[in-house]
Coordinates of C-alpha atoms and ligand atoms in Angstrom, one line a residue:
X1 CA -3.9 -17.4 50.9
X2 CA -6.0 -20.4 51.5
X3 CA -4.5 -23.4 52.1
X4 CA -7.1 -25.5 53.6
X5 CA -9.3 -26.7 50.5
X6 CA -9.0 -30.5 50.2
X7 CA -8.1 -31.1 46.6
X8 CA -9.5 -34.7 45.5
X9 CA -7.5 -36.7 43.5
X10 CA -9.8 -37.1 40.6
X11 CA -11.1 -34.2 38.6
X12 CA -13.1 -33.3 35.5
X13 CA -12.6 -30.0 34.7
X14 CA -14.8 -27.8 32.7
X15 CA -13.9 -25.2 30.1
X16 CA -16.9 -22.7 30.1
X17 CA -17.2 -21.2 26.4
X18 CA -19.4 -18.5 28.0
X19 CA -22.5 -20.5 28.6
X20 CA -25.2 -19.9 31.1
X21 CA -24.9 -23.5 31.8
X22 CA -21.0 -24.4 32.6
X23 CA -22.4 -24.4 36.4
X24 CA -25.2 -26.3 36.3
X25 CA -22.8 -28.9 34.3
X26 CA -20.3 -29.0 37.3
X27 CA -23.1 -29.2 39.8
X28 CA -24.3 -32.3 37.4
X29 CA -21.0 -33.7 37.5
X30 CA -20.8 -33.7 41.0
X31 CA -24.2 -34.9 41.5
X32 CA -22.6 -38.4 40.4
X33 CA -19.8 -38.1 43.2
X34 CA -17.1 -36.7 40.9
X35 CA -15.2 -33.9 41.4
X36 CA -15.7 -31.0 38.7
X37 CA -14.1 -27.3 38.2
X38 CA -14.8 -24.8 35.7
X39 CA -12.0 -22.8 34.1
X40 CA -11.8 -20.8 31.4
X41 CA -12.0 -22.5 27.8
X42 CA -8.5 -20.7 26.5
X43 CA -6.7 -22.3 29.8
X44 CA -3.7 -23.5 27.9
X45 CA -3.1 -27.1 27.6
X46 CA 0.0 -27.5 29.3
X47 CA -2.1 -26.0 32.4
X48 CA -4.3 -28.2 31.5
X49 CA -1.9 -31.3 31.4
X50 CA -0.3 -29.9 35.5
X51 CA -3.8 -30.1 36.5
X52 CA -4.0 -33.9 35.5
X53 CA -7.5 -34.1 34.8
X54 CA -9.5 -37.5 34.3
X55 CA -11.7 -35.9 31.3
X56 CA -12.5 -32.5 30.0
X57 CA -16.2 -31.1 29.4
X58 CA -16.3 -28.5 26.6
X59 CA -19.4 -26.4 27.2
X60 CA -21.8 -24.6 25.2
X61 CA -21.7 -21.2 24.4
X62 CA -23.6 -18.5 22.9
X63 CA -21.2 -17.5 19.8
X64 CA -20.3 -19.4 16.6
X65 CA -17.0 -21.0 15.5
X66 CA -16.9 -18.8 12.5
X67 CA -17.5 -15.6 14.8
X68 CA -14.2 -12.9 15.2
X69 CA -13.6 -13.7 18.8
X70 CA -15.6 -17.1 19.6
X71 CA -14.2 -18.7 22.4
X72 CA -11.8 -21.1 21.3
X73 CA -9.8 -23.8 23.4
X74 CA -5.9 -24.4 23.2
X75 CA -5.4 -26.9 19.9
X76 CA -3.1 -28.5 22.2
X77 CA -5.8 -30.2 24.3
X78 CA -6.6 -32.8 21.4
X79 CA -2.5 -34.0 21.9
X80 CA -3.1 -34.7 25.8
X81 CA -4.5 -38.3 25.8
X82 CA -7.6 -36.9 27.7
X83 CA -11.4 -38.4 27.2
X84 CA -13.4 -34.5 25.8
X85 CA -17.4 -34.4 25.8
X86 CA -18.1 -31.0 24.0
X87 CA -21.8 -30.2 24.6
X88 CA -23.7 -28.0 22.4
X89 CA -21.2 -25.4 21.2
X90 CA -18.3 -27.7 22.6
X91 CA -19.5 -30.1 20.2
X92 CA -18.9 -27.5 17.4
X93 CA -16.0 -26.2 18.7
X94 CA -14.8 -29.9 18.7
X95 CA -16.0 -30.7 14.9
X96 CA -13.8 -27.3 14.1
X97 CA -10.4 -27.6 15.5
X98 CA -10.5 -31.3 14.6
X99 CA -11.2 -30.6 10.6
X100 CA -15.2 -30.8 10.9
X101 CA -17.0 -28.3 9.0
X102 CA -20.2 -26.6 11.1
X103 CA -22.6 -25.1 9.5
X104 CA -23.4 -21.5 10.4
X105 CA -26.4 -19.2 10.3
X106 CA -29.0 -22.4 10.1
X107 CA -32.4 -22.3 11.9
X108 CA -32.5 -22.4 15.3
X109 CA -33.8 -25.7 17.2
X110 CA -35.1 -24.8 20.5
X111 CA -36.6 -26.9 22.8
X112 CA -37.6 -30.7 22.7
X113 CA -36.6 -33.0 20.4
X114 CA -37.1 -37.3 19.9
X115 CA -33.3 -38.7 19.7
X116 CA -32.3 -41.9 18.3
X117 CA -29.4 -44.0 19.3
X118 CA -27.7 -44.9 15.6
X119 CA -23.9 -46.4 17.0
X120 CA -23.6 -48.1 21.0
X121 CA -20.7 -46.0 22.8
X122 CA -19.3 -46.4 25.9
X123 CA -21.8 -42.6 26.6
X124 CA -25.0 -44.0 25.8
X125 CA -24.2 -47.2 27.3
X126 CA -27.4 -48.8 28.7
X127 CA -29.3 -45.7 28.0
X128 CA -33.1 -46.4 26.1
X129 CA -32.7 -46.7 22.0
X130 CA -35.0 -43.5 21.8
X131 CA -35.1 -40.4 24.3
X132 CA -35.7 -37.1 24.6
X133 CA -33.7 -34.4 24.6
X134 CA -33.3 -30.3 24.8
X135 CA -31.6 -28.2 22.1
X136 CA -30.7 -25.1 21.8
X137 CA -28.9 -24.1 19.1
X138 CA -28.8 -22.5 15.6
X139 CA -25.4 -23.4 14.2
X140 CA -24.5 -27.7 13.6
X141 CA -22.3 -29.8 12.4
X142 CA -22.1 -30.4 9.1
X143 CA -18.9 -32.3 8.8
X144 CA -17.9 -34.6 10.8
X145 CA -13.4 -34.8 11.8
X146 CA -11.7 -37.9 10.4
X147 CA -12.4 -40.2 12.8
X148 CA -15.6 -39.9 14.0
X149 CA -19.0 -41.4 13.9
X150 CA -22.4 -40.0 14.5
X151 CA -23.9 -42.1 17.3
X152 CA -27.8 -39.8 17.5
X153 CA -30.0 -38.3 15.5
X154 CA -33.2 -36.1 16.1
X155 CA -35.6 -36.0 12.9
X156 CA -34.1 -31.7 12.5
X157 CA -30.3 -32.7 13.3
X158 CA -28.6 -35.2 11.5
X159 CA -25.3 -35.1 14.3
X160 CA -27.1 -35.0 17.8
X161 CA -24.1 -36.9 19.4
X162 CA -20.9 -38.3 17.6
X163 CA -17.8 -39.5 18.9
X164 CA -14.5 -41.4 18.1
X165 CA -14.3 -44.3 20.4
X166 CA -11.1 -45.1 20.3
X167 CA -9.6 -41.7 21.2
X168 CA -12.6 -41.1 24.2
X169 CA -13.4 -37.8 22.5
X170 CA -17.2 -36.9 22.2
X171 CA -19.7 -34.4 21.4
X172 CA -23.4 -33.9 21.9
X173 CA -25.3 -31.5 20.4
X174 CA -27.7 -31.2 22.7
X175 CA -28.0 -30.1 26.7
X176 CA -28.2 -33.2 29.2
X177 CA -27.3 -31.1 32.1
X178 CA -30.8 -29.4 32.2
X179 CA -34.2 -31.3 33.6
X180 CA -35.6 -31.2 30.0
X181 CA -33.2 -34.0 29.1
X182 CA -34.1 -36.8 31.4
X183 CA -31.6 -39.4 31.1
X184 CA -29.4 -36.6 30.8
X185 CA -27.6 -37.4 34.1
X186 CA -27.2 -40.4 33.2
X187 CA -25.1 -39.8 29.9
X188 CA -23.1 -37.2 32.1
X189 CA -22.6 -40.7 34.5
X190 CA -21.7 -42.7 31.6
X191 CA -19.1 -40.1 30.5
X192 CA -17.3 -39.7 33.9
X193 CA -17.5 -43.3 34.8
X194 CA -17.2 -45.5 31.9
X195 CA -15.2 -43.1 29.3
X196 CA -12.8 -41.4 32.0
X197 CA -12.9 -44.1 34.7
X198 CA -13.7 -41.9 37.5
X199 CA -14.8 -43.2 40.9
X200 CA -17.7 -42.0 42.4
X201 CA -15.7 -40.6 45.8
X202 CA -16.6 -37.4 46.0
X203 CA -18.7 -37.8 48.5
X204 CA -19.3 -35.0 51.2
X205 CA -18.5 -37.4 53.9
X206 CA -14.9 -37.7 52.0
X207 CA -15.4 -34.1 51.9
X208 CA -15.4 -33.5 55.5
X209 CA -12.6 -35.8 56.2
X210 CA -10.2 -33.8 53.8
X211 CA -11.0 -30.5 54.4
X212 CA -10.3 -31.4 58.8
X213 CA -7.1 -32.6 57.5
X214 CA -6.6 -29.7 55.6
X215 CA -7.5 -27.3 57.9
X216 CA -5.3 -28.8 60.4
X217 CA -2.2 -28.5 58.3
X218 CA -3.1 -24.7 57.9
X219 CA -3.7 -23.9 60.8
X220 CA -1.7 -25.8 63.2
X221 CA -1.6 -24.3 66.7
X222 CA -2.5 -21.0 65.4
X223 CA -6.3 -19.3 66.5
X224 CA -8.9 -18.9 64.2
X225 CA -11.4 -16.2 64.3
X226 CA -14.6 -16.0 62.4
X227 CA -17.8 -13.8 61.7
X228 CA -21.1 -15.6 61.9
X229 CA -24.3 -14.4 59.9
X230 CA -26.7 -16.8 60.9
X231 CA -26.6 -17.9 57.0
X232 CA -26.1 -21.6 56.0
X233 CA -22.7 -21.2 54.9
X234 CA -21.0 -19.5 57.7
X235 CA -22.7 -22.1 60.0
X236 CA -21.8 -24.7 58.3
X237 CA -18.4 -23.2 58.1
X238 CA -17.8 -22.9 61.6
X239 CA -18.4 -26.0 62.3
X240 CA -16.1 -27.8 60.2
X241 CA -13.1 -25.5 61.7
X242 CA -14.8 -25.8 65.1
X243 CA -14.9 -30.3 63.9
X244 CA -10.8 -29.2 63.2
X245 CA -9.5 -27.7 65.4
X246 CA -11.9 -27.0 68.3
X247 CA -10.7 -24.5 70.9
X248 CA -9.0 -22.6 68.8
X249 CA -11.7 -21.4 67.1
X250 CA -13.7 -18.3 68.2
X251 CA -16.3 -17.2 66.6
X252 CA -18.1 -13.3 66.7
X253 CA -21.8 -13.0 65.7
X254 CA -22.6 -9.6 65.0
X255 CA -26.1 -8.3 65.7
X256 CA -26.8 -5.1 64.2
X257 CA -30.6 -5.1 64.9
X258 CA -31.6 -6.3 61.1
X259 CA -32.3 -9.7 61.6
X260 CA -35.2 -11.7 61.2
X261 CA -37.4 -12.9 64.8
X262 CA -35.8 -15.8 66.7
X263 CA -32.0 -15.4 64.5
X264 CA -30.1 -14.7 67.1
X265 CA -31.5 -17.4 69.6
X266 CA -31.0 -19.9 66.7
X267 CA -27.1 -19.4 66.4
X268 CA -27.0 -19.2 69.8
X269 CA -28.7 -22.5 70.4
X270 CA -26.7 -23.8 67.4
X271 CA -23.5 -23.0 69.0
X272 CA -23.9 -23.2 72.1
X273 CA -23.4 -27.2 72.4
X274 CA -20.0 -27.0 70.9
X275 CA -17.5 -27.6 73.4
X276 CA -14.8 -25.1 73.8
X277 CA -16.1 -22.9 71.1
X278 CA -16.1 -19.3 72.4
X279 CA -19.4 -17.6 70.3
X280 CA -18.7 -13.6 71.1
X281 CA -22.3 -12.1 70.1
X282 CA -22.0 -8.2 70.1
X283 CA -24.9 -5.8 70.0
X284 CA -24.2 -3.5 67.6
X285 CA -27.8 -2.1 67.1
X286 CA -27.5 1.6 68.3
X287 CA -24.4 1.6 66.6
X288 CA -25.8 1.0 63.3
X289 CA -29.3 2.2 63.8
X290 CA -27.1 5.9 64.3
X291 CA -25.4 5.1 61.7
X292 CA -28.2 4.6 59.0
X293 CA -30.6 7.2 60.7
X294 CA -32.2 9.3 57.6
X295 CA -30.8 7.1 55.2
X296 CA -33.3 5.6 52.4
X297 CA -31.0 5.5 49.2
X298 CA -30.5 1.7 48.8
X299 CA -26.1 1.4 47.6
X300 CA -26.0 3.8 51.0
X301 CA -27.6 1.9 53.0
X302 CA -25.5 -1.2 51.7
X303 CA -22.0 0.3 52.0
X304 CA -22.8 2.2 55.2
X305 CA -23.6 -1.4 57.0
X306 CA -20.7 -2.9 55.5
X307 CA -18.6 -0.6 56.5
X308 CA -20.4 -0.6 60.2
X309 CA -20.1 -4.2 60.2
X310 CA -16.3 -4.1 59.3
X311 CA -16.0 -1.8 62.5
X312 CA -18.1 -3.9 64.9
X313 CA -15.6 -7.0 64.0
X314 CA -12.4 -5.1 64.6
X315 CA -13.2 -4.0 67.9
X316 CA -14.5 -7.5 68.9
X317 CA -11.0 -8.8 67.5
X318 CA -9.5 -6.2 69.9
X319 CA -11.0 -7.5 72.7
X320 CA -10.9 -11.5 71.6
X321 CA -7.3 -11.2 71.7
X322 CA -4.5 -12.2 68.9
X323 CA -5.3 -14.0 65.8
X324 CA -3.6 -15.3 63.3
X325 CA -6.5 -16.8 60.7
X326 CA -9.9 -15.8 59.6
X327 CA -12.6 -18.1 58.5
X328 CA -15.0 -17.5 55.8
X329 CA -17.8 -18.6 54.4
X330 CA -17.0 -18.3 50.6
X331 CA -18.6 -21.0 48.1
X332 CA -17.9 -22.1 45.0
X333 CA -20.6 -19.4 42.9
X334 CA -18.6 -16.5 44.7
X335 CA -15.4 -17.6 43.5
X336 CA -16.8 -17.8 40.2
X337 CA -18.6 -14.8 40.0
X338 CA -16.0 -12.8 41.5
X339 CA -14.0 -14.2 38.8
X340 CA -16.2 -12.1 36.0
X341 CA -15.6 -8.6 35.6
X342 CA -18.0 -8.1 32.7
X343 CA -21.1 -7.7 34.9
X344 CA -22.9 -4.7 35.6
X345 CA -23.1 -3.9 40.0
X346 CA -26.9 -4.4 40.1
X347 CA -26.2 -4.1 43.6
X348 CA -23.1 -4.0 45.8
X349 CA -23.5 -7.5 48.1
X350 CA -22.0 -7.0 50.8
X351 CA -21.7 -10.4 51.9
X352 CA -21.3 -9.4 56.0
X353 CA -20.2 -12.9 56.7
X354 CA -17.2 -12.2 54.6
X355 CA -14.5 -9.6 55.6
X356 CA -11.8 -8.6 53.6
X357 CA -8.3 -9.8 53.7
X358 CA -6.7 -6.4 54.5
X359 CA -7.7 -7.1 58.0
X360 CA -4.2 -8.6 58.3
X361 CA -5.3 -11.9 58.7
X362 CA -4.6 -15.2 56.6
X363 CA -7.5 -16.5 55.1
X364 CA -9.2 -20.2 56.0
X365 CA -11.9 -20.9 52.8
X366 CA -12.8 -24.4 53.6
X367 CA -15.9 -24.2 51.6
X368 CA -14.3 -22.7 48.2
X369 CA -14.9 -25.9 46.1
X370 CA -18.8 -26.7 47.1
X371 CA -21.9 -25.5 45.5
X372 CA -25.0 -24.6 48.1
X373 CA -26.4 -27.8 48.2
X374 CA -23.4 -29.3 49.1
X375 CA -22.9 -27.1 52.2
X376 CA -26.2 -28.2 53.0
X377 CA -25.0 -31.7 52.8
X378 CA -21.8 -31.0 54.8
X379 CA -24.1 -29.0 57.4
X380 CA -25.9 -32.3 58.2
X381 CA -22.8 -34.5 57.8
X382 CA -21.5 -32.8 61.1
X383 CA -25.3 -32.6 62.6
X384 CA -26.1 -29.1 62.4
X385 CA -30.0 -28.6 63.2
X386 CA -32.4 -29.1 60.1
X387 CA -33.9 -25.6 60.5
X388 CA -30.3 -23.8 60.3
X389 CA -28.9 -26.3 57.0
X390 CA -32.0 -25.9 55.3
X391 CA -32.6 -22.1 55.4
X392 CA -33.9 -19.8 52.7
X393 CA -30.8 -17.2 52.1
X394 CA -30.6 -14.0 53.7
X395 CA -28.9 -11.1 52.6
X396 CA -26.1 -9.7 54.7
X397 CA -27.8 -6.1 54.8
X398 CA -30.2 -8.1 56.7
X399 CA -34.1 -6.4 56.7
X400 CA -32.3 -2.7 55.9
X401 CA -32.9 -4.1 52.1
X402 CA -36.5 -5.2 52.9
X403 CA -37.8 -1.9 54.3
X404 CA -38.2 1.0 51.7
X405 CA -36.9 4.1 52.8
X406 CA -36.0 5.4 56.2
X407 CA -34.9 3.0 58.5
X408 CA -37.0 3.5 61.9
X409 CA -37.2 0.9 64.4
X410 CA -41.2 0.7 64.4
X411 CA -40.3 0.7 60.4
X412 CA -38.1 -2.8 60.2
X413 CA -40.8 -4.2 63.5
X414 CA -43.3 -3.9 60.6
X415 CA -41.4 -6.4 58.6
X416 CA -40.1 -8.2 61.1
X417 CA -43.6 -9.3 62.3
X418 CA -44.8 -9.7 59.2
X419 CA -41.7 -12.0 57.6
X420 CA -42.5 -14.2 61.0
X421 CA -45.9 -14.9 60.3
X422 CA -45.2 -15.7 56.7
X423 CA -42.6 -17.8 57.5
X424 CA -44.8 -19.5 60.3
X425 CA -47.6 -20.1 57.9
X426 CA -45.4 -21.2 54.7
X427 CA -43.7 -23.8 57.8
X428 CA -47.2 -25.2 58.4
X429 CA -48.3 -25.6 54.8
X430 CA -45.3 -27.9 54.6
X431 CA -43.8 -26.1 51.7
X432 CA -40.4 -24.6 53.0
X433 CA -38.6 -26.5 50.8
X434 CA -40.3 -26.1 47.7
X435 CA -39.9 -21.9 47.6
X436 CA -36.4 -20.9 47.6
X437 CA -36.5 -17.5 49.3
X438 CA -39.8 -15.8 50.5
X439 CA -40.2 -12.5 53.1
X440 CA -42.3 -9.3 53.0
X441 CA -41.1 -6.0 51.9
X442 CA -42.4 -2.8 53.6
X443 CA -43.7 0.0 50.8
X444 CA -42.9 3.4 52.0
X445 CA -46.8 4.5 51.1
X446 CA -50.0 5.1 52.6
X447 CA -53.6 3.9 51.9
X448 CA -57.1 4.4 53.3
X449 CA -58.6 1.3 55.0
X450 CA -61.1 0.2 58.0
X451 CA -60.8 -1.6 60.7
X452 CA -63.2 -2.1 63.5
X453 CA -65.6 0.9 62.8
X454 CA -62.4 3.3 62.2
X455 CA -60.7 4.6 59.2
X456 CA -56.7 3.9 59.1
X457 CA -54.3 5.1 56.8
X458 CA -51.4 2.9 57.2
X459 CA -48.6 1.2 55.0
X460 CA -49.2 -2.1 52.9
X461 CA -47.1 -5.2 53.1
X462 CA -46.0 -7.2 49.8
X463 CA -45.2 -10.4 50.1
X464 CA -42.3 -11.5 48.1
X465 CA -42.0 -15.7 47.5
X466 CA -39.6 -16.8 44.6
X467 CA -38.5 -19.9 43.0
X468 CA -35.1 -20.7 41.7
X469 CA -32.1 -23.1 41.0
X470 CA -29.2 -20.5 41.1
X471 CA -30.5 -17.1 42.6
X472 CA -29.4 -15.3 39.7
X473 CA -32.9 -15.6 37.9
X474 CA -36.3 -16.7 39.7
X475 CA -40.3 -16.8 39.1
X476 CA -42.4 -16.0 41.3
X477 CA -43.7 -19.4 43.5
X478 CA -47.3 -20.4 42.7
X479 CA -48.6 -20.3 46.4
X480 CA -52.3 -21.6 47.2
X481 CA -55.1 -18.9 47.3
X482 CA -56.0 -20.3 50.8
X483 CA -52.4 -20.0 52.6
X484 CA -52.3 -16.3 50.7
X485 CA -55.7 -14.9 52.2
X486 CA -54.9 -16.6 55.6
X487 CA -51.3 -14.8 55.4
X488 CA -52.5 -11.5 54.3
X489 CA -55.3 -11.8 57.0
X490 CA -53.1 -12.7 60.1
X491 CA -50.5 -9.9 58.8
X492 CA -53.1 -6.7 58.8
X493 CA -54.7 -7.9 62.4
X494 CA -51.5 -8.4 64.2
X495 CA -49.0 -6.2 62.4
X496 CA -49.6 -3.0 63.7
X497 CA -49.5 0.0 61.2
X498 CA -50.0 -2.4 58.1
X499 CA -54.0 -2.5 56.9
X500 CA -53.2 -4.4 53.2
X501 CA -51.2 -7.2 51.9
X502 CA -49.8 -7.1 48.4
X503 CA -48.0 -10.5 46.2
X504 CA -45.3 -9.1 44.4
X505 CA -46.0 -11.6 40.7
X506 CA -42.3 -10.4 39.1
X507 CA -39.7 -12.8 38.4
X508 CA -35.8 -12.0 37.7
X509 CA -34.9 -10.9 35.7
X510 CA -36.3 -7.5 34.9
X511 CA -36.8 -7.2 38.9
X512 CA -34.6 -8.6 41.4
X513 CA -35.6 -10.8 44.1
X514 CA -35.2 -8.1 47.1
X515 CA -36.6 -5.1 46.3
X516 CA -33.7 -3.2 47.1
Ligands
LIG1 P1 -31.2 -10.1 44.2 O1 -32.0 -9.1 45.0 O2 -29.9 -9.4 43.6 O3 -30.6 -11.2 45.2 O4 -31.9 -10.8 43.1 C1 -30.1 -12.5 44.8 C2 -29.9 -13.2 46.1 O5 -28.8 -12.6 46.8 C3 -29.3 -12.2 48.1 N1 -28.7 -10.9 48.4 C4 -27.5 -10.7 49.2 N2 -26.8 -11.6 49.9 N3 -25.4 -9.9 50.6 C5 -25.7 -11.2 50.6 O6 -25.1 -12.0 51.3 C6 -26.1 -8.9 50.0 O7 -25.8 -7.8 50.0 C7 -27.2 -9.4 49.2 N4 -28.2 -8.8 48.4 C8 -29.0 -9.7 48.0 C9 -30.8 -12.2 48.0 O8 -31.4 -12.3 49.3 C10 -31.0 -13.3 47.0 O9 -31.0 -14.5 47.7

């Protein structure tokens, strides 16, 4: 159970058709201060109705109408009174259960297109006569429901938005929640605000306010216990409950000898202001350096220091005392991806700031609702330091992941030096917040070089620096030649045992960002 999510009063939700893009569309959403949530497009309309939304957004999808299967929503969602903007497929989906005809099969239109205002609507409001705008899509309206006008046109698509005023209900046939539609946010702003008459309170200073309360009412006199990672949202996290209920909050930061330089000292410093809040940090190195000795097979490695870390927490819970909560650091993404079962494990993440329920405790998730960038914005909201709200992810098998093959303490020094001087010299280029995630990777070969006037034959170092939005697909950053050569210089004088430096140019997909 998790009682302490503050639930705001206003809410869009969105039914996701299966599109790659139903998250970016709630992130937009939010991005004008209203609340959004995705559920599944078949959620039947009386659920829909209890949940008392103030509009719906139908998203796109990769099937077609006509398809056995497509994702359809409950017919009943056209009775309930409530403002719809169907985007891309949401717009066809729209056109079909109203009596539209779409037509299936047609070319595909990818990419930019010129779009022309025909009909003013409350959603293109004071938005410019002509824009641009990004499609994607092969099927289109052909027939527009009793009731509706077009409102846009692109010279290829004769019903690039259409709408029927007087009922709120609306379709687009293009994408404004991506970049490539530049007033896009600002037909998203005209939906939410002028057609559904949301408020723009969602706001994470609101935020905070609600989720204290809520936690509160959880909790009540009862003591909360929670694992630290040195990650953004278990700091951020702790916090909050530590902003709620103070004292009773303990929290345990487990180090099991993986981190990066200086990660420890930084939760420690973070923490150690916060008055009353008892921060147990256990040493678990030798425990799980035993435990992974002669291990190189990446899933091993994983489940052996989840399972270790597990361990480490219940026997600092032993010694901390009773407990009746634990606090976690689960965001919005995980709930949703937890949600899908159709994906293939890539890898098992063992998220070691999360611990399962079956530890006998009841769960505090006072994060669930936000997306990443609004746990940033919470983090600075209750004045966490810049340089723990603002840093790159790390994964919870810490450097295990970022050293290939057997784990050996001079092994994971290699890439500990080496990730520091990186993350030194990408800190003095002034671009931290322009890569999302960037750290070296230890290759478990050798190679002939000089240095001085003698031969090594030591391992290379690859540097690994990645841009992305979400995580679950990246490109590799476009660093200066300068910053490279001055990394890969610094690394092979003062790492010892590393005599080359290697930029890893792959994106995701087909490779992942870590290398294991
Ligand atoms: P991949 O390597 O799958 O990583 O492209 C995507 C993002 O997830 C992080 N990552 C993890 N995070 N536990 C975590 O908490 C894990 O086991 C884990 N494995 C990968 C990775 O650093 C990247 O940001």
């Amino acid at each position: 159970m998790t009682g302490s999510q503050p639930v705001p009063s206003q809410r869009i939700l969105v039914l996701d058709c299966g599109a790659q893009y139903s998250q970016l569309i709630a992130r937009k959403v939010r991005e004008q201060q209203v609340y959004a949530e995705i559920v599944p497009c078949d959620l039947p309309a009386a659920e829909i109705a209890r949940r008392q939304p103030a509009g719906l957004i139908l998203s796109g999808g990769p099937a077609s109408v006509y398809e056995d299967g497509a994702p359809a929503c409950d017919p009943g969602i056209w009775q309930l009174g409530v403002p719809v903007l169907g985007i891309c497929y949401g717009l066809q989906l729209l056109a079909h259960q109203l009596g539209g005809e779409v037509r299936g099969g047609g070319r595909r239109e990818y990419g930019a297109a010129a779009l022309t205002w025909q009909t003013p609507s409350p959603l293109s409001g004071d938005l410019p006569p002509t824009m641009d705008c990004w499609m994607s899509h092969g099927d289109a309206v052909q027939r527009l429901p009793a009731g509706f006008a077009v409102l846009a046109t692109t010279a290829s698509c004769g019903v690039a938005a259409a709408g029927d005023v007087a009922r709120r209900l609306y379709g687009v046939q293009f994408h404004p929640e991506v970049t490539h539609t530049p007033q896009g946010s600002q037909l998203l702003a005209n939906f939410v605000h002028q057609v559904c008459g949301c408020d723009a309170s969602w706001t994470m200073g609101n935020f905070v306010e609600r989720a204290v309360a809520g936690i509160r009412a959880q909790v009540g006199t009862g003591r909360v216990l929670c694992a630290l990672s040195g990650g953004v949202d278990s700091a951020v996290m702790a916090a909050l409950v530590h902003r709620a209920i103070g004292q009773q909050l303990t929290c345990v930061f487990v180090d099991h000898g993986l981190l990066r330089a200086g990660e420890r000292d930084d939760v420690e410093r973070a923490f150690g202001g916060y008055a009353g809040l008892e921060l147990i940090v256990v040493d678990a190195t030798e425990r799980f350096m035993t435990a992974l000795a002669g291990v190189d097979d990446p899933e091993r490695k994983r489940k052996i220091i989840g399972a270790e870390f597990i361990n480490t927490f219940r026997d600092a819970q032993r010694q901390a005392g009773e407990f009746g909560f634990l606090a976690q650091g689960t965001i919005y993404p995980d709930v949703i991806e937890s949600g899908s079962s159709k994906a293939a494990t890539i890898k098992s993440h063992h998220n070691v700031g999360g611990l399962p329920a079956e530890l006998g405790f009841e769960l505090v998730e006072p994060l669930r609702l936000l997306f990443k960038d609004e746990v940033r914005r919470v983090g600075e909201e209750l004045g966490l330091p810049t340089s723990l709200v603002w840093r790159q992810p790390f994964p919870g098998p810490g450097l295990a992941v970022r050293v290939l093959g057997d784990l050996t303490a001079e092994r994971i020094r290699m890439v500990r030096e080496s990730d520091a001087i990186l993350r030194a010299e990408v800190a003095a280029a002034g671009l931290e917040r322009q890569i999302s995630q960037y750290f070296t990777v230890l290759a478990p070969v050798r190679s002939v070089g000089v240095m001085g006037d003698a031969r090594t034959y030591a391992h290379p170092i690859i540097i690994r620096a990645v841009v992305t939005d979400d995580f679950m697909t990246a490109r590799p950053a476009r660093l200066p030649h300068e910053l490279l050569e001055r990394i890969a210089t610094r690394i092979v004088n003062e790492v010892r045992g590393i005599n080359r430096c290697l930029f890893d140019y792959s994106s995701k997909p087909p490779a992942t960002i870590e290398w294991e």
